[in-house]
Short mmCIF file of N, CA and C in Angstrom, two decimals:
data_model
loop_
_atom_site.label_atom_id
_atom_site.label_comp_id
_atom_site.label_asym_id
_atom_site.label_seq_id
_atom_site.Cartn_x
_atom_site.Cartn_y
_atom_site.Cartn_z
N MET A 292 0.85 -1.23 0.24
CA MET A 292 0.06 0.01 0.17
C MET A 292 0.92 1.08 0.05
N GLY A 293 0.55 2.38 -0.77
CA GLY A 293 1.50 3.27 -0.95
C GLY A 293 1.08 4.40 0.12
N ARG A 294 2.08 5.15 0.51
CA ARG A 294 1.23 6.23 1.11
C ARG A 294 0.68 7.44 0.95
N VAL A 295 -0.27 8.12 1.40
CA VAL A 295 -0.62 8.99 0.80
C VAL A 295 -0.11 10.28 1.45
N VAL A 296 0.34 11.11 0.58
CA VAL A 296 1.53 12.45 0.94
C VAL A 296 0.66 13.62 0.36
N GLU A 297 0.52 14.74 1.01
CA GLU A 297 -0.20 15.68 0.88
C GLU A 297 0.27 16.86 1.56
N SER A 298 0.87 17.98 0.85
CA SER A 298 1.45 19.16 1.45
C SER A 298 0.74 19.83 2.48
N PHE A 299 1.19 20.55 3.36
CA PHE A 299 0.73 21.08 4.53
C PHE A 299 1.06 22.11 4.64
N ASP A 300 0.12 23.14 4.38
CA ASP A 300 0.16 24.71 4.45
C ASP A 300 -0.02 25.20 5.92
N PRO A 301 0.90 25.36 6.59
CA PRO A 301 0.97 25.82 7.93
C PRO A 301 -0.06 27.38 8.24
N ASN A 302 -0.26 27.99 7.17
CA ASN A 302 -1.14 29.18 7.13
C ASN A 302 -2.35 29.04 6.89
N GLY A 303 -2.54 28.16 6.27
CA GLY A 303 -4.32 27.56 5.92
C GLY A 303 -5.00 27.14 7.27
N SER A 304 -6.10 27.09 7.10
CA SER A 304 -7.02 26.82 8.10
C SER A 304 -7.55 25.37 8.15
N LEU A 305 -6.85 24.59 9.05
CA LEU A 305 -7.74 23.16 8.71
C LEU A 305 -9.20 23.39 9.10
N LEU A 306 -9.46 24.05 9.90
CA LEU A 306 -11.18 24.11 10.43
C LEU A 306 -11.88 24.50 9.29
N GLU A 307 -11.23 25.29 8.40
CA GLU A 307 -11.85 25.67 7.17
C GLU A 307 -11.89 24.27 5.93
N ARG A 308 -10.78 23.82 6.29
CA ARG A 308 -10.75 22.97 5.23
C ARG A 308 -11.95 21.49 5.66
N ILE A 309 -11.58 21.40 6.78
CA ILE A 309 -12.72 20.50 7.48
C ILE A 309 -13.92 20.52 7.14
N LEU A 310 -14.63 21.97 7.23
CA LEU A 310 -15.74 22.37 7.12
C LEU A 310 -16.31 22.90 5.91
N SER A 311 -15.21 22.74 4.80
CA SER A 311 -15.67 22.86 3.51
C SER A 311 -16.87 22.50 3.10
N LYS A 312 -17.57 22.69 2.03
CA LYS A 312 -18.56 21.95 1.59
C LYS A 312 -18.65 20.94 0.60
N ARG A 313 -17.52 20.65 0.30
CA ARG A 313 -16.84 19.60 -0.99
C ARG A 313 -16.41 18.42 0.20
N ASN A 314 -15.46 18.84 1.20
CA ASN A 314 -15.04 17.72 2.30
C ASN A 314 -16.22 17.30 3.00
N LEU A 315 -17.59 18.10 3.40
CA LEU A 315 -18.44 17.88 3.92
C LEU A 315 -19.44 16.93 3.17
N GLU A 316 -19.54 17.24 2.17
CA GLU A 316 -20.34 16.21 1.20
C GLU A 316 -19.84 14.94 0.81
N LYS A 317 -18.33 14.68 0.96
CA LYS A 317 -17.73 13.35 0.76
C LYS A 317 -18.08 12.87 2.04
N ALA A 318 -17.93 13.30 3.42
CA ALA A 318 -17.98 12.88 4.54
C ALA A 318 -19.20 12.04 4.36
N TRP A 319 -20.45 13.17 4.51
CA TRP A 319 -21.72 12.45 4.53
C TRP A 319 -22.06 11.49 3.37
N LYS A 320 -21.16 11.22 2.36
CA LYS A 320 -21.52 10.28 1.45
C LYS A 320 -20.49 8.83 2.30
N ARG A 321 -19.71 9.17 2.77
CA ARG A 321 -19.25 7.66 3.58
C ARG A 321 -20.00 7.38 4.96
N VAL A 322 -20.41 8.45 5.62
CA VAL A 322 -21.28 8.14 6.88
C VAL A 322 -22.62 7.44 6.54
N LYS A 323 -23.50 8.30 5.33
CA LYS A 323 -24.56 7.43 4.40
C LYS A 323 -24.48 6.13 4.60
N ALA A 324 -23.10 5.74 3.96
CA ALA A 324 -23.03 4.36 2.85
C ALA A 324 -22.98 3.36 4.17
N ASN A 325 -22.33 3.71 5.50
CA ASN A 325 -22.14 3.02 6.86
C ASN A 325 -23.44 2.41 6.96
N HIS A 326 -24.34 3.09 6.93
CA HIS A 326 -26.08 2.27 7.36
C HIS A 326 -25.67 2.46 8.83
N GLY A 327 -25.33 2.99 9.66
CA GLY A 327 -25.32 3.01 11.18
C GLY A 327 -26.60 3.25 12.00
N ALA A 328 -26.30 3.09 12.83
CA ALA A 328 -27.73 3.10 14.00
C ALA A 328 -27.65 4.49 14.64
N PRO A 329 -28.86 5.39 14.89
CA PRO A 329 -29.01 6.38 15.46
C PRO A 329 -28.23 6.40 16.99
N GLY A 330 -27.84 7.57 17.25
CA GLY A 330 -27.06 7.89 18.45
C GLY A 330 -28.24 7.93 19.50
N VAL A 331 -27.69 8.62 20.73
CA VAL A 331 -28.74 9.06 21.84
C VAL A 331 -29.79 9.87 21.45
N ASP A 332 -29.58 10.77 20.20
CA ASP A 332 -30.76 11.87 19.75
C ASP A 332 -31.62 11.29 19.00
N GLY A 333 -31.80 9.73 18.46
CA GLY A 333 -32.79 8.77 18.02
C GLY A 333 -32.61 9.27 16.68
N ILE A 334 -31.66 10.18 16.47
CA ILE A 334 -31.90 11.00 14.63
C ILE A 334 -31.13 9.58 13.61
N THR A 335 -31.92 9.19 12.77
CA THR A 335 -31.64 8.19 11.73
C THR A 335 -30.89 8.97 10.88
N ILE A 336 -29.83 7.93 10.22
CA ILE A 336 -29.28 8.56 8.89
C ILE A 336 -30.24 9.26 7.77
N GLU A 337 -31.62 8.40 7.89
CA GLU A 337 -32.67 9.10 6.56
C GLU A 337 -33.18 10.08 7.42
N GLN A 338 -33.52 10.68 8.38
CA GLN A 338 -34.12 11.82 8.86
C GLN A 338 -32.86 12.98 9.04
N PHE A 339 -31.45 12.32 8.95
CA PHE A 339 -30.70 13.51 9.32
C PHE A 339 -30.61 14.88 8.65
N PRO A 340 -30.79 14.63 7.16
CA PRO A 340 -30.46 15.89 6.36
C PRO A 340 -31.61 16.81 6.71
N ASP A 341 -32.95 16.53 6.68
CA ASP A 341 -34.17 17.29 7.31
C ASP A 341 -33.99 17.83 8.43
N ARG A 342 -33.59 17.00 9.70
CA ARG A 342 -33.35 17.69 10.73
C ARG A 342 -32.61 18.45 11.29
N THR A 343 -31.28 18.47 10.21
CA THR A 343 -30.34 19.49 10.54
C THR A 343 -30.12 20.51 9.26
N ARG A 344 -30.67 20.47 8.84
CA ARG A 344 -30.63 21.54 7.52
C ARG A 344 -30.47 23.08 8.20
N ASP A 345 -31.54 23.16 9.08
CA ASP A 345 -32.06 24.56 9.46
C ASP A 345 -31.04 25.02 10.63
N LEU A 346 -30.37 23.84 11.50
CA LEU A 346 -29.52 23.81 12.27
C LEU A 346 -28.16 24.10 11.90
N TRP A 347 -27.49 23.66 10.56
CA TRP A 347 -26.27 23.87 10.04
C TRP A 347 -25.25 25.14 10.43
N ALA A 348 -26.00 26.04 10.21
CA ALA A 348 -25.34 27.12 10.42
C ALA A 348 -24.66 27.77 12.05
N GLY A 349 -25.63 27.28 12.68
CA GLY A 349 -25.06 27.48 14.35
C GLY A 349 -24.26 26.38 14.68
N ILE A 350 -24.56 24.85 14.07
CA ILE A 350 -23.56 24.12 14.16
C ILE A 350 -22.08 24.25 14.06
N ARG A 351 -21.85 24.83 12.46
CA ARG A 351 -20.80 25.39 12.01
C ARG A 351 -20.03 26.67 12.73
N GLY A 352 -20.77 27.18 13.53
CA GLY A 352 -20.64 28.34 13.88
C GLY A 352 -20.06 28.14 15.11
N SER A 353 -20.37 27.11 15.97
CA SER A 353 -20.04 26.51 17.34
C SER A 353 -18.38 25.61 16.92
N LEU A 354 -18.42 25.20 15.86
CA LEU A 354 -17.34 24.37 15.54
C LEU A 354 -16.43 25.57 15.22
N LEU A 355 -16.50 26.60 14.52
CA LEU A 355 -15.61 27.39 14.44
C LEU A 355 -15.06 28.17 15.45
N ALA A 356 -16.17 28.54 16.56
CA ALA A 356 -15.72 29.03 17.71
C ALA A 356 -15.23 28.24 18.62
N GLY A 357 -14.92 27.08 18.55
CA GLY A 357 -14.50 26.01 19.63
C GLY A 357 -15.46 25.70 20.38
N THR A 358 -16.47 25.90 20.18
CA THR A 358 -17.43 25.62 21.74
C THR A 358 -18.63 24.64 21.18
N TYR A 359 -18.36 23.88 20.14
CA TYR A 359 -19.34 22.73 19.80
C TYR A 359 -18.80 21.45 20.94
N GLN A 360 -19.93 21.00 21.66
CA GLN A 360 -19.70 19.93 22.17
C GLN A 360 -20.63 18.63 21.52
N PRO A 361 -19.35 17.64 21.67
CA PRO A 361 -20.56 16.47 20.95
C PRO A 361 -21.33 15.54 22.03
N SER A 362 -22.34 14.73 21.27
CA SER A 362 -23.34 14.50 22.07
C SER A 362 -22.74 13.32 22.90
N PRO A 363 -23.17 12.73 24.01
CA PRO A 363 -22.73 11.24 24.82
C PRO A 363 -23.00 10.40 23.47
N VAL A 364 -22.21 9.06 23.95
CA VAL A 364 -22.12 8.42 23.39
C VAL A 364 -23.06 7.23 23.52
N LYS A 365 -24.39 6.55 22.61
CA LYS A 365 -24.94 5.67 23.15
C LYS A 365 -24.38 4.44 23.30
N ARG A 366 -24.50 3.76 24.27
CA ARG A 366 -23.90 2.33 24.87
C ARG A 366 -24.68 1.33 24.49
N VAL A 367 -24.37 0.37 24.01
CA VAL A 367 -24.65 -1.08 23.95
C VAL A 367 -24.10 -2.16 23.71
N GLU A 368 -24.52 -3.18 24.25
CA GLU A 368 -23.67 -4.59 24.18
C GLU A 368 -24.62 -5.42 23.31
N ILE A 369 -23.50 -5.79 22.38
CA ILE A 369 -23.61 -6.81 21.24
C ILE A 369 -23.11 -7.93 21.56
N PRO A 370 -23.70 -9.31 21.03
CA PRO A 370 -23.40 -10.34 21.25
C PRO A 370 -21.74 -11.00 20.76
N LYS A 371 -20.97 -11.70 21.37
CA LYS A 371 -19.84 -12.27 20.88
C LYS A 371 -20.41 -13.69 20.15
N PRO A 372 -19.80 -13.96 19.37
CA PRO A 372 -19.53 -15.38 18.70
C PRO A 372 -19.38 -16.38 19.65
N THR A 373 -18.60 -16.03 20.79
CA THR A 373 -18.09 -17.12 21.59
C THR A 373 -18.72 -16.94 22.78
N GLY A 374 -19.66 -16.14 22.77
CA GLY A 374 -20.80 -15.98 24.12
C GLY A 374 -20.70 -14.73 24.69
N GLY A 375 -21.29 -14.43 25.38
CA GLY A 375 -21.15 -12.84 26.13
C GLY A 375 -21.23 -11.87 25.51
N THR A 376 -20.93 -10.60 25.86
CA THR A 376 -21.29 -9.36 25.30
C THR A 376 -20.20 -8.47 25.21
N ARG A 377 -19.99 -7.75 24.18
CA ARG A 377 -18.97 -6.56 24.25
C ARG A 377 -19.71 -5.12 24.18
N PRO A 378 -19.30 -4.22 24.88
CA PRO A 378 -19.81 -2.77 24.48
C PRO A 378 -19.22 -2.40 23.44
N LEU A 379 -20.62 -1.57 22.78
CA LEU A 379 -20.13 -1.01 21.45
C LEU A 379 -20.86 0.52 21.83
N GLY A 380 -20.03 1.76 21.25
CA GLY A 380 -20.41 3.04 21.32
C GLY A 380 -21.30 3.57 20.13
N ILE A 381 -22.13 4.08 20.15
CA ILE A 381 -22.44 4.80 18.46
C ILE A 381 -23.01 6.36 19.21
N PRO A 382 -21.76 6.73 18.18
CA PRO A 382 -21.91 8.43 18.48
C PRO A 382 -23.21 8.51 17.54
N THR A 383 -23.72 9.91 17.60
CA THR A 383 -24.75 10.21 16.50
C THR A 383 -24.17 10.48 15.36
N VAL A 384 -25.24 10.73 14.48
CA VAL A 384 -25.05 10.85 13.12
C VAL A 384 -24.06 12.16 12.94
N LEU A 385 -24.46 13.12 13.30
CA LEU A 385 -23.83 14.49 13.38
C LEU A 385 -22.56 14.46 13.69
N ASP A 386 -22.41 13.57 15.11
CA ASP A 386 -20.73 13.38 15.47
C ASP A 386 -19.96 12.61 14.41
N ARG A 387 -20.51 11.73 13.83
CA ARG A 387 -19.92 10.71 12.92
C ARG A 387 -19.82 11.40 11.72
N LEU A 388 -20.52 12.71 11.52
CA LEU A 388 -20.30 13.24 9.84
C LEU A 388 -19.04 14.43 10.43
N ILE A 389 -19.03 14.77 11.54
CA ILE A 389 -18.13 15.34 11.81
C ILE A 389 -16.75 14.94 12.10
N GLN A 390 -16.43 13.65 12.75
CA GLN A 390 -15.51 12.85 12.66
C GLN A 390 -15.11 12.75 11.26
N GLN A 391 -15.91 12.18 10.50
CA GLN A 391 -15.38 11.66 9.23
C GLN A 391 -14.66 12.86 8.30
N ALA A 392 -15.23 14.07 8.56
CA ALA A 392 -14.63 15.38 7.87
C ALA A 392 -13.49 15.70 8.64
N ILE A 393 -13.31 15.31 9.70
CA ILE A 393 -12.10 16.05 10.28
C ILE A 393 -11.15 14.91 9.81
N ALA A 394 -11.41 13.35 10.01
CA ALA A 394 -10.55 12.49 9.49
C ALA A 394 -9.87 12.39 8.37
N GLN A 395 -10.85 12.71 7.39
CA GLN A 395 -10.38 13.10 5.49
C GLN A 395 -9.16 14.15 5.56
N VAL A 396 -9.35 14.98 6.35
CA VAL A 396 -8.43 16.23 6.42
C VAL A 396 -7.14 15.90 7.16
N MET A 397 -7.15 15.04 8.31
CA MET A 397 -6.04 15.03 9.37
C MET A 397 -5.24 13.73 8.59
N TYR A 398 -5.68 12.58 8.36
CA TYR A 398 -5.29 11.55 7.64
C TYR A 398 -4.08 11.78 6.71
N PRO A 399 -4.32 12.40 5.41
CA PRO A 399 -3.17 12.73 4.65
C PRO A 399 -2.03 13.84 5.29
N ILE A 400 -2.51 14.30 5.89
CA ILE A 400 -1.40 15.10 7.05
C ILE A 400 -0.31 14.06 8.00
N PHE A 401 -0.89 13.63 8.49
CA PHE A 401 -0.38 12.37 9.70
C PHE A 401 0.15 11.44 9.46
N ASP A 402 -0.59 10.64 8.40
CA ASP A 402 -0.15 9.27 7.77
C ASP A 402 1.28 9.24 7.38
N PRO A 403 1.58 9.80 6.70
CA PRO A 403 2.98 9.65 6.21
C PRO A 403 4.14 9.53 7.29
N GLY A 404 3.97 10.28 8.69
CA GLY A 404 4.81 9.84 9.59
C GLY A 404 4.51 8.62 10.05
N PHE A 405 3.80 8.02 9.78
CA PHE A 405 3.45 6.67 10.57
C PHE A 405 4.21 5.68 10.03
N SER A 406 4.83 4.43 10.92
CA SER A 406 5.86 3.50 10.68
C SER A 406 4.46 2.76 9.83
N ASP A 407 5.55 2.16 8.83
CA ASP A 407 4.94 1.28 7.78
C ASP A 407 4.21 -0.25 8.70
N SER A 408 4.85 -0.48 10.05
CA SER A 408 4.48 -1.17 10.60
C SER A 408 3.43 -1.18 11.42
N SER A 409 2.98 0.27 11.53
CA SER A 409 1.92 0.61 12.23
C SER A 409 0.39 0.31 11.72
N PHE A 410 -0.49 -0.76 11.92
CA PHE A 410 -1.80 -1.38 11.46
C PHE A 410 -3.03 -0.86 12.34
N GLY A 411 -2.87 -0.08 13.51
CA GLY A 411 -4.18 0.15 14.14
C GLY A 411 -4.73 1.55 13.83
N PHE A 412 -5.99 0.97 13.43
CA PHE A 412 -6.97 2.10 12.92
C PHE A 412 -6.98 3.22 12.06
N ARG A 413 -6.04 2.30 10.80
CA ARG A 413 -5.48 3.01 9.44
C ARG A 413 -6.57 2.46 8.29
N PRO A 414 -6.62 3.28 7.62
CA PRO A 414 -7.37 2.65 6.48
C PRO A 414 -6.81 1.87 5.42
N GLY A 415 -7.67 0.46 5.19
CA GLY A 415 -6.54 -0.47 4.25
C GLY A 415 -5.56 -1.17 5.11
N ARG A 416 -5.66 -1.36 6.27
CA ARG A 416 -4.94 -1.97 7.37
C ARG A 416 -5.58 -2.59 8.70
N SER A 417 -5.48 -4.03 8.64
CA SER A 417 -6.05 -4.62 9.88
C SER A 417 -5.43 -5.30 10.96
N ALA A 418 -5.95 -6.10 11.80
CA ALA A 418 -5.13 -6.90 12.61
C ALA A 418 -4.79 -8.50 11.70
N HIS A 419 -5.38 -8.58 10.71
CA HIS A 419 -5.03 -9.59 10.02
C HIS A 419 -3.98 -9.47 8.93
N HIS A 420 -3.90 -8.24 8.37
CA HIS A 420 -2.59 -7.42 7.78
C HIS A 420 -1.49 -7.78 8.79
N SER A 421 -1.45 -7.17 10.12
CA SER A 421 -0.26 -7.29 10.86
C SER A 421 0.42 -8.81 11.39
N VAL A 422 -0.67 -9.47 11.30
CA VAL A 422 -0.44 -10.83 11.91
C VAL A 422 0.14 -11.62 10.40
N LYS A 423 -0.46 -11.07 9.33
CA LYS A 423 0.28 -11.38 8.03
C LYS A 423 1.81 -11.30 7.80
N GLU A 424 2.02 -9.63 8.35
CA GLU A 424 3.43 -9.26 8.13
C GLU A 424 4.34 -10.00 9.29
N LEU A 425 3.67 -10.11 10.18
CA LEU A 425 4.85 -10.76 11.23
C LEU A 425 5.10 -12.09 10.71
N TRP A 426 4.02 -13.08 10.25
CA TRP A 426 4.41 -14.69 10.01
C TRP A 426 5.50 -14.18 8.84
N VAL A 427 5.32 -13.33 7.89
CA VAL A 427 6.30 -13.06 7.21
C VAL A 427 7.68 -12.97 7.71
N HIS A 428 7.73 -12.15 8.68
CA HIS A 428 8.85 -11.59 9.39
C HIS A 428 9.54 -13.17 10.27
N ILE A 429 8.90 -13.61 10.71
CA ILE A 429 9.54 -15.09 11.31
C ILE A 429 9.95 -15.93 10.59
N HIS A 430 9.22 -16.13 9.25
CA HIS A 430 9.59 -17.49 8.46
C HIS A 430 10.17 -17.11 7.24
N TYR A 431 10.55 -15.81 6.76
CA TYR A 431 11.49 -15.30 5.61
C TYR A 431 12.23 -13.51 6.31
N PRO A 432 12.89 -14.06 7.25
CA PRO A 432 13.38 -12.33 7.68
C PRO A 432 13.74 -11.95 7.07
N ALA A 433 15.08 -12.40 5.99
CA ALA A 433 15.51 -11.71 4.94
C ALA A 433 14.89 -11.31 4.06
N THR A 434 13.64 -11.80 3.71
CA THR A 434 13.01 -10.83 2.33
C THR A 434 11.81 -10.06 3.15
N ALA A 435 11.59 -9.85 4.34
CA ALA A 435 10.51 -9.37 4.92
C ALA A 435 11.29 -7.54 4.85
N ARG A 436 9.92 -7.15 4.52
CA ARG A 436 10.49 -5.49 4.47
C ARG A 436 10.82 -4.65 5.84
#
């Protein structure tokens, strides 16, 4: 997997980039495609555009002012295949949209600085990839990258 490299302009406003119409539209497509459950506010993906449209100027203003407060995360227990349950946190659709918009701007800035051996919470990488790379290092140390 190649690294994403994007030049960083220290004089540019990251928040303006995060809140740009283009970035938010891209973030919304990702959030919508995930078909997630509603958070503590009960607003579904389908309801979100109509319920939020008139409030967006205020939400954007609070983000720019640094006063935005994310909603609490809805906690649910989901069953594990081996028995028992594990906790799962479900943010509101609005908070997922904001998180996605932030990630889309920040990832290209910070990812190039991560080690190639870093697999946690990175797009296109998983625990399975980590185990596979470890297996290669153990069995073929001279050819491992």
